[in-house]
XYZ file of C-alpha atoms in Angstrom:
260
model
C 31.690 -55.901 -8.640
C 33.329 -55.236 -11.986
C 30.032 -55.929 -13.721
C 28.175 -53.562 -11.432
C 30.701 -50.738 -11.526
C 31.714 -50.133 -15.109
C 34.584 -47.682 -15.470
C 33.948 -45.113 -18.170
C 36.538 -44.442 -20.843
C 36.580 -40.677 -20.528
C 37.910 -38.428 -23.255
C 39.916 -35.271 -22.477
C 37.004 -32.909 -21.719
C 35.122 -35.654 -19.895
C 38.111 -36.389 -17.662
C 38.594 -32.695 -16.884
C 34.890 -32.346 -16.049
C 35.056 -35.361 -13.748
C 38.166 -34.194 -11.871
C 36.737 -30.692 -11.439
C 33.354 -32.000 -10.273
C 34.949 -34.544 -7.946
C 37.090 -31.958 -6.151
C 34.332 -29.365 -5.844
C 31.658 -31.754 -4.562
C 34.001 -33.211 -1.924
C 34.696 -29.660 -0.748
C 30.949 -29.122 -0.595
C 30.557 -32.141 1.686
C 33.063 -30.722 4.205
C 31.949 -27.072 3.889
C 29.590 -27.223 6.945
C 32.761 -27.372 9.066
C 32.904 -23.580 8.643
C 29.696 -23.135 10.642
C 30.818 -25.663 13.246
C 33.989 -23.622 13.774
C 31.896 -20.457 14.149
C 29.743 -22.272 16.700
C 32.831 -23.384 18.632
C 33.998 -19.759 18.742
C 30.527 -18.686 19.951
C 29.819 -16.504 16.916
C 26.581 -18.330 16.090
C 23.935 -20.289 17.964
C 23.231 -23.994 17.665
C 20.193 -23.368 15.440
C 22.426 -21.729 12.829
C 24.521 -24.861 12.283
C 23.353 -26.456 8.986
C 22.564 -29.779 10.670
C 19.950 -30.758 8.084
C 22.474 -30.155 5.302
C 25.089 -32.261 7.106
C 22.837 -35.286 7.446
C 21.223 -35.049 4.028
C 24.732 -34.894 2.529
C 25.387 -38.287 4.120
C 22.012 -39.558 2.953
C 22.717 -38.428 -0.609
C 26.164 -40.045 -0.767
C 24.860 -43.269 0.788
C 22.041 -43.424 -1.749
C 24.429 -43.107 -4.682
C 26.677 -45.812 -3.218
C 23.696 -48.142 -2.748
C 22.387 -47.725 -6.281
C 25.918 -48.198 -7.650
C 26.195 -51.498 -5.804
C 22.740 -52.438 -7.070
C 23.991 -52.037 -10.633
C 22.817 -48.511 -11.522
C 26.097 -46.641 -11.547
C 29.679 -46.429 -12.750
C 33.021 -46.556 -10.946
C 33.548 -42.781 -11.093
C 30.172 -42.205 -9.461
C 30.827 -44.847 -6.806
C 34.291 -43.467 -6.004
C 32.976 -39.921 -5.607
C 30.243 -40.899 -3.183
C 32.081 -43.482 -1.099
C 34.669 -40.795 -0.331
C 31.753 -38.432 0.265
C 30.355 -40.841 2.874
C 33.690 -40.830 4.716
C 33.922 -37.026 4.667
C 30.308 -36.655 5.837
C 30.961 -39.005 8.754
C 33.992 -36.903 9.736
C 31.830 -33.763 9.689
C 29.167 -35.498 11.809
C 31.834 -36.585 14.288
C 33.091 -32.998 14.534
C 29.503 -31.827 15.003
C 28.946 -34.309 17.830
C 32.194 -33.309 19.548
C 31.296 -29.618 19.279
C 27.811 -30.136 20.694
C 29.218 -32.320 23.474
C 31.607 -29.570 24.572
C 28.635 -27.226 24.940
C 26.507 -29.951 26.592
C 24.188 -30.187 23.606
C 25.035 -33.737 22.503
C 21.487 -34.972 23.245
C 20.275 -32.732 20.446
C 21.917 -34.932 17.832
C 20.420 -38.239 19.043
C 16.949 -37.663 17.506
C 18.602 -36.874 14.168
C 20.488 -40.178 14.256
C 17.210 -41.967 14.990
C 15.432 -40.208 12.127
C 18.323 -41.029 9.791
C 18.153 -44.678 10.829
C 14.419 -44.778 10.072
C 15.064 -43.274 6.635
C 17.768 -45.856 5.911
C 15.400 -48.648 6.972
C 12.805 -47.316 4.539
C 15.500 -47.205 1.863
C 16.424 -50.801 2.512
C 12.798 -51.870 2.155
C 12.380 -49.964 -1.120
C 15.588 -51.315 -2.654
C 14.791 -54.856 -1.551
C 11.184 -54.724 -2.773
C 11.778 -52.904 -6.057
C 15.270 -54.171 -6.867
C 14.358 -54.771 -10.511
C 12.721 -51.387 -11.110
C 15.511 -48.923 -11.939
C 13.048 -46.088 -12.579
C 12.259 -45.910 -8.855
C 15.973 -45.614 -8.086
C 16.267 -42.748 -10.534
C 13.386 -40.826 -8.941
C 14.574 -41.330 -5.339
C 18.185 -40.434 -6.068
C 17.230 -37.375 -8.092
C 14.951 -36.076 -5.325
C 17.556 -36.658 -2.589
C 20.216 -34.824 -4.585
C 17.919 -31.842 -5.122
C 16.896 -31.827 -1.434
C 20.569 -31.848 -0.442
C 21.058 -28.458 -2.073
C 17.571 -27.187 -1.227
C 18.423 -27.648 2.480
C 20.638 -24.547 2.215
C 17.453 -22.501 2.106
C 16.975 -23.110 5.831
C 19.803 -20.593 6.216
C 17.899 -18.242 3.901
C 14.963 -18.335 6.330
C 17.166 -17.305 9.278
C 18.951 -14.708 7.142
C 15.750 -12.867 6.279
C 14.376 -13.297 9.793
C 17.501 -11.887 11.481
C 18.513 -9.576 8.623
C 21.973 -11.134 8.465
C 23.305 -12.429 5.158
C 25.994 -14.542 6.842
C 23.319 -16.922 8.140
C 23.237 -18.344 4.597
C 25.844 -21.076 3.869
C 27.174 -19.005 0.977
C 30.371 -21.054 0.591
C 28.339 -24.254 0.375
C 25.990 -22.646 -2.151
C 28.856 -21.558 -4.416
C 30.521 -24.981 -4.200
C 27.171 -26.637 -4.841
C 26.550 -24.449 -7.878
C 29.981 -25.256 -9.330
C 29.482 -28.931 -8.520
C 26.085 -29.033 -10.235
C 27.506 -27.279 -13.274
C 30.453 -29.687 -13.377
C 28.358 -32.859 -13.029
C 25.829 -31.629 -15.584
C 28.671 -31.035 -18.040
C 30.228 -34.400 -17.148
C 27.000 -36.310 -17.791
C 26.576 -34.626 -21.172
C 30.094 -35.072 -22.565
C 31.111 -38.349 -20.883
C 31.953 -40.877 -23.560
C 28.976 -43.237 -23.722
C 27.055 -44.048 -26.871
C 24.012 -45.141 -24.869
C 23.295 -42.967 -21.864
C 23.304 -45.102 -18.724
C 20.883 -44.711 -15.834
C 23.703 -43.085 -13.834
C 24.051 -40.424 -16.532
C 20.307 -39.771 -16.534
C 20.250 -39.417 -12.738
C 23.306 -37.151 -12.722
C 21.965 -34.902 -15.479
C 18.427 -34.587 -14.079
C 19.427 -34.028 -10.448
C 22.276 -31.589 -11.037
C 20.573 -29.551 -13.747
C 17.639 -28.986 -11.374
C 19.927 -28.393 -8.388
C 21.743 -25.679 -10.351
C 18.476 -23.727 -10.488
C 17.674 -24.436 -6.814
C 21.063 -23.075 -5.694
C 20.425 -19.695 -7.295
C 18.007 -18.916 -4.441
C 20.522 -18.875 -1.528
C 23.165 -17.143 -3.642
C 20.776 -14.416 -4.828
C 19.407 -14.036 -1.276
C 22.921 -13.633 0.130
C 23.797 -10.923 -2.406
C 20.490 -9.126 -1.810
C 20.759 -9.164 1.989
C 24.446 -8.212 1.911
C 23.639 -5.049 -0.020
C 20.463 -4.191 1.873
C 21.891 -4.687 5.368
C 25.520 -3.832 4.673
C 25.747 -1.313 7.519
C 24.173 -3.782 9.942
C 26.732 -6.400 8.967
C 29.626 -3.985 9.491
C 28.246 -3.117 12.924
C 27.806 -6.803 13.815
C 31.373 -7.568 12.782
C 32.601 -4.637 14.878
C 30.628 -5.884 17.872
C 32.082 -9.367 17.465
C 35.617 -7.948 17.295
C 34.993 -5.818 20.400
C 33.572 -8.813 22.224
C 36.615 -10.889 21.346
C 38.929 -8.045 22.401
C 37.157 -7.790 25.765
C 37.642 -11.523 26.312
C 41.361 -11.191 25.605
C 41.709 -8.109 27.824
C 39.837 -9.850 30.643
C 42.076 -12.874 30.311
C 45.208 -10.698 30.443
C 43.875 -8.826 33.478
C 43.198 -12.077 35.345
C 46.685 -13.270 34.474
C 48.242 -10.056 35.786
C 46.263 -10.350 39.024
C 47.456 -13.929 39.504
C 51.071 -12.899 38.938
C 50.653 -9.951 41.345
C 49.243 -12.282 43.993
C 52.282 -14.544 43.710
C 54.568 -11.629 44.628
């Protein structure tokens, strides 16, 4: 294991870049919880939960862990993504519990099946091309880019419904900071010869940085264009919540009156 996972001797800036990137990317992995909470409170529909993002986050972390164990990675990279796997599984568990409460748990089964098929394909590729590191670089780079590109599903719903809050803006900001951090880390990390892990990190995150501009720019654009609509929607949500509370208080008063 020690041979496979070489620990980098980071200098001051490299260590700072790693710590910053580590914290931000882990926050990114748990950020879909925000939409799950909104779903639990009946502010959004099931289709607005970033389910694709949740599962591709797990796929991305798992891929990095696999290539690290195959010898194309360092300890810092392995540590980041093994913790990412754990956090993604927690988010998926919360998603399943939320869907189960609303009797939508069957919706998640096909996604598990699709994920299993993808992992089986992964296993075949890694087993067949175990000596060809270039293939690992391409697959991992594409998965990392797709992880952030999945946020654009929210962009589709945002433009369709004219609501900026359909975009996972928090995830996009965290993703942008994460991409910037990992790009910086891969450039200044103290290695005379750039490892394959550095090449993957630099290529995937530099491209992802550009990809993430789309949901952020779309959010800003829609927020300004439909600002009045958003204010009205927020007011309607507050009124709806107030009606629920008033109805609950009224029912409670009636029950207490009946006891007398």
